[in-house]
mmCIF file of C-alpha atoms and ligand atoms in Angstrom:
data_model
loop_
_atom_site.group_PDB
_atom_site.id
_atom_site.type_symbol
_atom_site.label_atom_id
_atom_site.label_comp_id
_atom_site.label_asym_id
_atom_site.label_seq_id
_atom_site.Cartn_x
_atom_site.Cartn_y
_atom_site.Cartn_z
ATOM 1 C CA MET A 171 -45.915 -2.675 -13.397
ATOM 2 C CA GLN A 172 -49.687 -2.437 -13.091
ATOM 3 C CA THR A 173 -52.215 -1.140 -15.582
ATOM 4 C CA GLN A 174 -52.276 2.547 -16.372
ATOM 5 C CA THR A 175 -54.598 4.907 -18.176
ATOM 6 C CA ILE A 176 -53.479 6.602 -21.388
ATOM 7 C CA GLU A 177 -55.448 9.570 -22.684
ATOM 8 C CA THR A 178 -55.776 9.841 -26.460
ATOM 9 C CA PRO A 179 -57.834 12.251 -28.608
ATOM 10 C CA GLY A 180 -60.364 9.408 -28.971
ATOM 11 C CA GLY A 181 -60.669 8.715 -25.260
ATOM 12 C CA ARG A 182 -58.906 6.952 -22.408
ATOM 13 C CA PHE A 183 -57.417 3.485 -22.660
ATOM 14 C CA ARG A 184 -56.456 1.024 -19.958
ATOM 15 C CA VAL A 185 -53.066 -0.392 -20.884
ATOM 16 C CA ARG A 186 -50.289 -2.408 -19.351
ATOM 17 C CA LEU A 187 -46.611 -2.341 -20.272
ATOM 18 C CA ASP A 188 -44.190 -5.111 -19.303
ATOM 19 C CA GLY A 189 -40.630 -5.928 -20.268
ATOM 20 C CA PRO A 190 -37.490 -3.876 -20.894
ATOM 21 C CA SER A 191 -38.220 -0.322 -22.008
ATOM 22 C CA GLN A 192 -35.649 -0.462 -24.846
ATOM 23 C CA ALA A 193 -36.806 -3.820 -26.259
ATOM 24 C CA PRO A 194 -38.852 -4.047 -29.496
ATOM 25 C CA VAL A 195 -42.529 -3.411 -28.836
ATOM 26 C CA LEU A 196 -45.117 -6.189 -29.136
ATOM 27 C CA VAL A 197 -48.780 -5.129 -28.927
ATOM 28 C CA PHE A 198 -51.524 -7.576 -27.914
ATOM 29 C CA SER A 199 -55.172 -6.862 -28.828
ATOM 30 C CA ASN A 200 -58.052 -8.709 -27.151
ATOM 31 C CA SER A 201 -61.118 -10.453 -28.560
ATOM 32 C CA LEU A 202 -64.752 -9.419 -28.190
ATOM 33 C CA GLY A 203 -65.881 -9.763 -24.573
ATOM 34 C CA THR A 204 -62.435 -10.072 -22.988
ATOM 35 C CA THR A 205 -59.843 -7.763 -21.481
ATOM 36 C CA LEU A 206 -56.081 -7.366 -21.605
ATOM 37 C CA GLU A 207 -55.845 -10.029 -18.888
ATOM 38 C CA MET A 208 -56.488 -12.629 -21.592
ATOM 39 C CA TRP A 209 -52.800 -12.135 -22.502
ATOM 40 C CA ASP A 210 -51.343 -12.713 -19.015
ATOM 41 C CA ALA A 211 -49.450 -15.864 -20.023
ATOM 42 C CA GLN A 212 -48.117 -14.351 -23.255
ATOM 43 C CA ALA A 213 -47.091 -11.134 -21.490
ATOM 44 C CA GLU A 214 -45.042 -13.101 -18.987
ATOM 45 C CA HIS A 215 -43.390 -15.112 -21.754
ATOM 46 C CA PHE A 216 -42.683 -12.315 -24.225
ATOM 47 C CA ALA A 217 -41.654 -9.704 -21.666
ATOM 48 C CA GLN A 218 -38.348 -11.573 -21.635
ATOM 49 C CA THR A 219 -37.635 -10.437 -25.182
ATOM 50 C CA HIS A 220 -40.053 -7.568 -25.863
ATOM 51 C CA ARG A 221 -41.624 -4.461 -24.448
ATOM 52 C CA VAL A 222 -45.166 -5.854 -24.243
ATOM 53 C CA LEU A 223 -48.054 -3.404 -24.624
ATOM 54 C CA ARG A 224 -51.560 -4.656 -23.903
ATOM 55 C CA TYR A 225 -54.738 -2.574 -23.953
ATOM 56 C CA ASP A 226 -58.456 -3.011 -23.440
ATOM 57 C CA THR A 227 -60.198 -2.445 -26.771
ATOM 58 C CA ARG A 228 -62.642 0.472 -26.870
ATOM 59 C CA GLY A 229 -65.851 -0.480 -25.076
ATOM 60 C CA HIS A 230 -64.094 -3.123 -22.991
ATOM 61 C CA GLY A 231 -62.615 -3.332 -19.495
ATOM 62 C CA GLY A 232 -61.281 -0.013 -18.254
ATOM 63 C CA SER A 233 -61.128 1.728 -21.639
ATOM 64 C CA VAL A 234 -63.518 4.351 -22.931
ATOM 65 C CA VAL A 235 -67.097 3.197 -23.503
ATOM 66 C CA SER A 236 -68.205 5.751 -26.058
ATOM 67 C CA GLN A 237 -71.626 5.573 -27.657
ATOM 68 C CA GLY A 238 -71.696 3.145 -30.609
ATOM 69 C CA PRO A 239 -71.755 2.068 -33.297
ATOM 70 C CA TYR A 240 -67.991 1.657 -33.558
ATOM 71 C CA SER A 241 -66.136 0.911 -36.794
ATOM 72 C CA LEU A 242 -63.068 -1.152 -37.580
ATOM 73 C CA GLU A 243 -61.374 2.076 -38.689
ATOM 74 C CA GLN A 244 -62.017 3.474 -35.197
ATOM 75 C CA LEU A 245 -60.593 0.364 -33.489
ATOM 76 C CA GLY A 246 -57.494 0.478 -35.702
ATOM 77 C CA GLY A 247 -57.182 4.235 -35.220
ATOM 78 C CA ASP A 248 -57.232 3.670 -31.463
ATOM 79 C CA VAL A 249 -54.105 1.509 -31.770
ATOM 80 C CA LEU A 250 -52.330 4.198 -33.781
ATOM 81 C CA ALA A 251 -53.374 6.834 -31.215
ATOM 82 C CA LEU A 252 -51.986 4.660 -28.415
ATOM 83 C CA LEU A 253 -48.696 4.151 -30.244
ATOM 84 C CA ASP A 254 -48.486 7.911 -30.837
ATOM 85 C CA ALA A 255 -49.296 8.699 -27.202
ATOM 86 C CA LEU A 256 -46.557 6.316 -26.049
ATOM 87 C CA GLY A 257 -44.003 7.536 -28.618
ATOM 88 C CA ILE A 258 -43.797 4.169 -30.382
ATOM 89 C CA ALA A 259 -42.952 4.515 -34.078
ATOM 90 C CA LYS A 260 -43.162 0.843 -35.001
ATOM 91 C CA ALA A 261 -44.323 -2.348 -33.277
ATOM 92 C CA SER A 262 -45.178 -5.967 -33.809
ATOM 93 C CA PHE A 263 -48.925 -6.503 -33.462
ATOM 94 C CA CYS A 264 -50.715 -9.662 -32.332
ATOM 95 C CA GLY A 265 -54.504 -9.655 -32.166
ATOM 96 C CA ILE A 266 -57.035 -12.397 -31.641
ATOM 97 C CA SER A 267 -60.461 -12.606 -33.286
ATOM 98 C CA MET A 268 -61.744 -8.975 -33.231
ATOM 99 C CA GLY A 269 -58.178 -7.995 -32.317
ATOM 100 C CA GLY A 270 -56.927 -9.935 -35.347
ATOM 101 C CA LEU A 271 -59.328 -8.043 -37.585
ATOM 102 C CA THR A 272 -58.003 -4.814 -36.066
ATOM 103 C CA GLY A 273 -54.529 -6.047 -37.004
ATOM 104 C CA LEU A 274 -55.621 -6.681 -40.588
ATOM 105 C CA TRP A 275 -56.947 -3.116 -40.758
ATOM 106 C CA LEU A 276 -53.588 -1.845 -39.512
ATOM 107 C CA GLY A 277 -51.785 -4.005 -42.063
ATOM 108 C CA VAL A 278 -53.884 -2.487 -44.854
ATOM 109 C CA HIS A 279 -53.913 1.133 -43.696
ATOM 110 C CA ALA A 280 -50.802 1.627 -41.553
ATOM 111 C CA GLY A 281 -48.394 -1.118 -42.536
ATOM 112 C CA GLU A 282 -45.446 1.239 -42.055
ATOM 113 C CA ARG A 283 -46.149 1.170 -38.289
ATOM 114 C CA LEU A 284 -45.861 -2.637 -38.079
ATOM 115 C CA SER A 285 -42.787 -4.849 -38.181
ATOM 116 C CA HIS A 286 -44.707 -8.140 -37.758
ATOM 117 C CA LEU A 287 -48.451 -8.792 -37.987
ATOM 118 C CA VAL A 288 -49.939 -11.801 -36.184
ATOM 119 C CA VAL A 289 -53.618 -12.531 -36.810
ATOM 120 C CA CYS A 290 -55.002 -15.222 -34.521
ATOM 121 C CA ASN A 291 -58.345 -17.020 -34.728
ATOM 122 C CA SER A 292 -59.690 -14.396 -37.049
ATOM 123 C CA ALA A 293 -60.942 -13.774 -40.562
ATOM 124 C CA ALA A 294 -61.142 -10.933 -43.056
ATOM 125 C CA LYS A 295 -64.883 -11.067 -42.382
ATOM 126 C CA ILE A 296 -66.092 -12.682 -39.161
ATOM 127 C CA GLY A 297 -69.614 -14.134 -39.172
ATOM 128 C CA THR A 298 -72.483 -12.336 -40.856
ATOM 129 C CA ALA A 299 -73.779 -8.782 -40.597
ATOM 130 C CA GLU A 300 -77.189 -10.147 -39.602
ATOM 131 C CA GLY A 301 -75.724 -12.257 -36.805
ATOM 132 C CA TRP A 302 -73.838 -9.321 -35.295
ATOM 133 C CA GLN A 303 -76.800 -6.962 -35.695
ATOM 134 C CA THR A 304 -79.043 -9.441 -33.890
ATOM 135 C CA ARG A 305 -76.502 -9.751 -31.072
ATOM 136 C CA SER A 306 -75.989 -6.001 -30.681
ATOM 137 C CA ALA A 307 -79.745 -5.369 -30.666
ATOM 138 C CA LEU A 308 -80.247 -8.031 -27.984
ATOM 139 C CA VAL A 309 -77.482 -6.569 -25.815
ATOM 140 C CA ARG A 310 -78.872 -3.042 -26.130
ATOM 141 C CA GLU A 311 -82.382 -4.274 -25.316
ATOM 142 C CA LYS A 312 -81.554 -6.535 -22.357
ATOM 143 C CA GLY A 313 -78.349 -4.921 -21.050
ATOM 144 C CA ALA A 314 -76.687 -6.744 -18.151
ATOM 145 C CA ALA A 315 -79.036 -9.720 -18.499
ATOM 146 C CA ALA A 316 -77.817 -10.240 -22.073
ATOM 147 C CA MET A 317 -74.192 -10.021 -20.942
ATOM 148 C CA ALA A 318 -74.925 -12.699 -18.335
ATOM 149 C CA GLU A 319 -76.434 -14.909 -21.049
ATOM 150 C CA LEU A 320 -73.415 -14.337 -23.312
ATOM 151 C CA ALA A 321 -71.103 -15.171 -20.428
ATOM 152 C CA ALA A 322 -73.010 -18.412 -19.792
ATOM 153 C CA SER A 323 -72.746 -19.461 -23.448
ATOM 154 C CA SER A 324 -69.175 -18.229 -24.018
ATOM 155 C CA PRO A 325 -67.316 -21.473 -23.168
ATOM 156 C CA GLY A 326 -68.927 -23.194 -26.139
ATOM 157 C CA ARG A 327 -67.791 -20.414 -28.472
ATOM 158 C CA TRP A 328 -64.298 -20.104 -26.995
ATOM 159 C CA PHE A 329 -63.033 -23.531 -25.891
ATOM 160 C CA THR A 330 -63.184 -27.230 -26.761
ATOM 161 C CA GLU A 331 -65.278 -29.554 -24.578
ATOM 162 C CA PRO A 332 -62.192 -31.340 -23.158
ATOM 163 C CA PHE A 333 -60.683 -28.006 -22.110
ATOM 164 C CA ILE A 334 -63.955 -26.877 -20.499
ATOM 165 C CA ALA A 335 -64.093 -30.119 -18.517
ATOM 166 C CA ALA A 336 -60.414 -30.051 -17.504
ATOM 167 C CA GLN A 337 -59.955 -26.337 -16.748
ATOM 168 C CA PRO A 338 -63.091 -25.051 -14.961
ATOM 169 C CA ALA A 339 -61.215 -22.295 -13.129
ATOM 170 C CA ARG A 340 -59.737 -20.864 -16.324
ATOM 171 C CA VAL A 341 -63.092 -21.046 -18.045
ATOM 172 C CA ALA A 342 -64.763 -19.287 -15.100
ATOM 173 C CA THR A 343 -62.143 -16.528 -15.183
ATOM 174 C CA SER A 344 -62.846 -15.878 -18.858
ATOM 175 C CA GLN A 345 -66.589 -15.834 -18.190
ATOM 176 C CA GLY A 346 -65.935 -13.162 -15.571
ATOM 177 C CA TRP A 347 -64.335 -10.938 -18.213
ATOM 178 C CA ILE A 348 -67.343 -10.969 -20.528
ATOM 179 C CA ALA A 349 -69.836 -10.633 -17.674
ATOM 180 C CA GLY A 350 -68.102 -7.394 -16.691
ATOM 181 C CA ILE A 351 -68.130 -5.718 -20.125
ATOM 182 C CA ALA A 352 -70.369 -2.657 -20.472
ATOM 183 C CA PRO A 353 -73.353 -3.590 -22.676
ATOM 184 C CA GLU A 354 -73.011 -0.525 -24.927
ATOM 185 C CA GLY A 355 -69.293 -1.211 -25.459
ATOM 186 C CA TYR A 356 -69.953 -4.827 -26.362
ATOM 187 C CA ALA A 357 -72.871 -3.961 -28.658
ATOM 188 C CA ALA A 358 -70.877 -1.209 -30.370
ATOM 189 C CA CYS A 359 -68.054 -3.662 -31.127
ATOM 190 C CA CYS A 360 -70.643 -6.078 -32.574
ATOM 191 C CA ASP A 361 -71.689 -3.165 -34.831
ATOM 192 C CA ALA A 362 -68.069 -2.825 -35.979
ATOM 193 C CA LEU A 363 -67.875 -6.555 -36.707
ATOM 194 C CA ALA A 364 -71.146 -6.373 -38.665
ATOM 195 C CA GLN A 365 -69.640 -3.820 -41.054
ATOM 196 C CA ALA A 366 -66.053 -5.087 -41.237
ATOM 197 C CA ASP A 367 -65.134 -6.833 -44.470
ATOM 198 C CA LEU A 368 -61.485 -6.791 -45.495
ATOM 199 C CA ARG A 369 -61.629 -9.750 -47.879
ATOM 200 C CA GLU A 370 -60.452 -7.705 -50.855
ATOM 201 C CA ALA A 371 -58.301 -5.177 -49.010
ATOM 202 C CA ILE A 372 -55.967 -7.674 -47.323
ATOM 203 C CA ALA A 373 -54.335 -8.403 -50.684
ATOM 204 C CA THR A 374 -52.535 -5.062 -50.243
ATOM 205 C CA ILE A 375 -50.824 -6.105 -46.967
ATOM 206 C CA ARG A 376 -47.040 -6.049 -47.272
ATOM 207 C CA VAL A 377 -46.172 -6.595 -43.593
ATOM 208 C CA PRO A 378 -44.664 -10.002 -42.714
ATOM 209 C CA THR A 379 -47.743 -11.883 -41.484
ATOM 210 C CA LEU A 380 -48.395 -14.962 -39.383
ATOM 211 C CA LEU A 381 -51.869 -16.463 -39.168
ATOM 212 C CA ILE A 382 -52.596 -18.659 -36.154
ATOM 213 C CA ALA A 383 -55.649 -20.904 -36.421
ATOM 214 C CA GLY A 384 -57.293 -23.178 -33.892
ATOM 215 C CA ALA A 385 -57.756 -26.677 -35.309
ATOM 216 C CA SER A 386 -61.127 -26.934 -33.498
ATOM 217 C CA ASP A 387 -62.267 -23.305 -33.848
ATOM 218 C CA PRO A 388 -65.916 -23.192 -34.990
ATOM 219 C CA VAL A 389 -66.060 -19.364 -35.138
ATOM 220 C CA THR A 390 -63.084 -18.486 -37.333
ATOM 221 C CA THR A 391 -62.020 -21.697 -38.978
ATOM 222 C CA VAL A 392 -58.801 -23.087 -40.390
ATOM 223 C CA ALA A 393 -60.411 -22.514 -43.813
ATOM 224 C CA ASP A 394 -60.756 -18.802 -42.942
ATOM 225 C CA ALA A 395 -57.043 -18.677 -42.131
ATOM 226 C CA GLN A 396 -56.185 -20.515 -45.359
ATOM 227 C CA ALA A 397 -58.214 -17.948 -47.329
ATOM 228 C CA MET A 398 -56.228 -15.138 -45.673
ATOM 229 C CA GLN A 399 -52.990 -16.967 -46.410
ATOM 230 C CA ARG A 400 -53.886 -17.126 -50.096
ATOM 231 C CA ALA A 401 -54.647 -13.393 -50.124
ATOM 232 C CA ILE A 402 -51.657 -12.043 -48.154
ATOM 233 C CA ALA A 403 -48.331 -12.370 -49.954
ATOM 234 C CA GLY A 404 -45.896 -14.587 -48.056
ATOM 235 C CA ALA A 405 -48.207 -15.135 -45.067
ATOM 236 C CA ARG A 406 -47.397 -18.115 -42.862
ATOM 237 C CA LEU A 407 -49.976 -20.284 -41.149
ATOM 238 C CA ALA A 408 -49.629 -22.126 -37.863
ATOM 239 C CA GLU A 409 -52.377 -24.442 -36.607
ATOM 240 C CA VAL A 410 -52.613 -25.042 -32.874
ATOM 241 C CA PRO A 411 -54.698 -27.650 -30.979
ATOM 242 C CA ALA A 412 -57.414 -25.359 -29.641
ATOM 243 C CA SER A 413 -60.765 -23.757 -30.247
ATOM 244 C CA HIS A 414 -61.301 -19.972 -30.571
ATOM 245 C CA LEU A 415 -59.266 -18.490 -27.718
ATOM 246 C CA SER A 416 -56.196 -20.453 -28.689
ATOM 247 C CA ASN A 417 -53.719 -18.447 -26.603
ATOM 248 C CA LEU A 418 -55.649 -19.529 -23.497
ATOM 249 C CA GLU A 419 -56.332 -23.118 -24.514
ATOM 250 C CA ALA A 420 -52.958 -24.004 -26.044
ATOM 251 C CA PRO A 421 -50.507 -21.420 -24.650
ATOM 252 C CA ALA A 422 -47.358 -23.461 -25.263
ATOM 253 C CA ALA A 423 -48.105 -24.118 -28.941
ATOM 254 C CA PHE A 424 -49.326 -20.541 -29.365
ATOM 255 C CA ASP A 425 -46.210 -19.033 -27.765
ATOM 256 C CA ASP A 426 -43.911 -21.303 -29.784
ATOM 257 C CA ALA A 427 -45.518 -20.242 -33.063
ATOM 258 C CA LEU A 428 -45.437 -16.569 -32.101
ATOM 259 C CA ALA A 429 -41.843 -16.671 -30.844
ATOM 260 C CA ALA A 430 -40.579 -18.444 -33.968
ATOM 261 C CA PHE A 431 -42.243 -15.839 -36.160
ATOM 262 C CA LEU A 432 -41.027 -12.848 -34.151
ATOM 263 C CA ALA A 433 -37.504 -14.236 -34.374
ATOM 264 C CA THR A 434 -37.643 -13.878 -38.148
ATOM 265 C CA GLY A 435 -36.164 -10.619 -39.374
ATOM 266 C CA ALA A 436 -38.573 -8.034 -40.651
HETATM 267 O O1 LIG B 656 -68.720 -14.589 -30.336
HETATM 268 C C1 LIG B 656 -67.686 -14.728 -29.698
HETATM 269 O O2 LIG B 656 -67.642 -14.605 -28.480
HETATM 270 C C2 LIG B 656 -66.421 -15.029 -30.456
HETATM 271 C C3 LIG B 656 -65.856 -13.849 -31.125
HETATM 272 C C4 LIG B 656 -66.152 -13.364 -32.355
HETATM 273 C C5 LIG B 656 -65.373 -12.162 -32.611
HETATM 274 C C6 LIG B 656 -64.575 -12.096 -31.380
HETATM 275 O O3 LIG B 656 -63.701 -11.272 -31.107
HETATM 276 O O4 LIG B 656 -64.907 -13.097 -30.535
#
């Protein structure tokens, strides 16, 4: 099946569904500057056991690019609106970086809709408000030129040096995703990241939670994942040999950790 467009009260979303229609639903949520294609390998793997739902986050890919700033509440609400539109009462949710933060928001505010929560290469607060405000201002000021600059610098934020050297085609594909993101959508998600701080709230999460950390991730570190593990009752932590986009850099280790966790009853 190819991508489709789902209309929600908050706008249209580009989604893709794979796997048996009666299987348990597993939602994948992308990181800042990527699209649902970042999950191609995981969709192929998990469509054997799950109904896999992927979507482009607001402001990204083929989804609505509404005027920013966005908020984490809005990004989490978009997931709930998508589940409602598709008639899905409960799902497992796996998000990376910004998508992981969206998952934490869902765990805090809509835990009854989740059977498993997987938070990858993320943190309860990512970076600093000043850093995100500077980035969003630059993108709004320079538009496509700023996106080109962010695409050029993205390998260093997303992958280890050995992976960049060994996998130029994969790196180039990921750079193509960010280069194609609408500047206002990207900037508005930076605004959401600037405001998002769930460091206290995540203590209320009662959904079975797996944290996946990249051993060489300089953006959201293993220490960030350990802090979340201390805060979320019963949370597990898996470390994989990768930088920030760990599902792309270490797909086998990532899929193994995710599959083992999803196999646990919830
Ligand atoms: O800055 C980046 O590209 C890395 C990143 C931070 C949040 C996110 O989703 O990606």
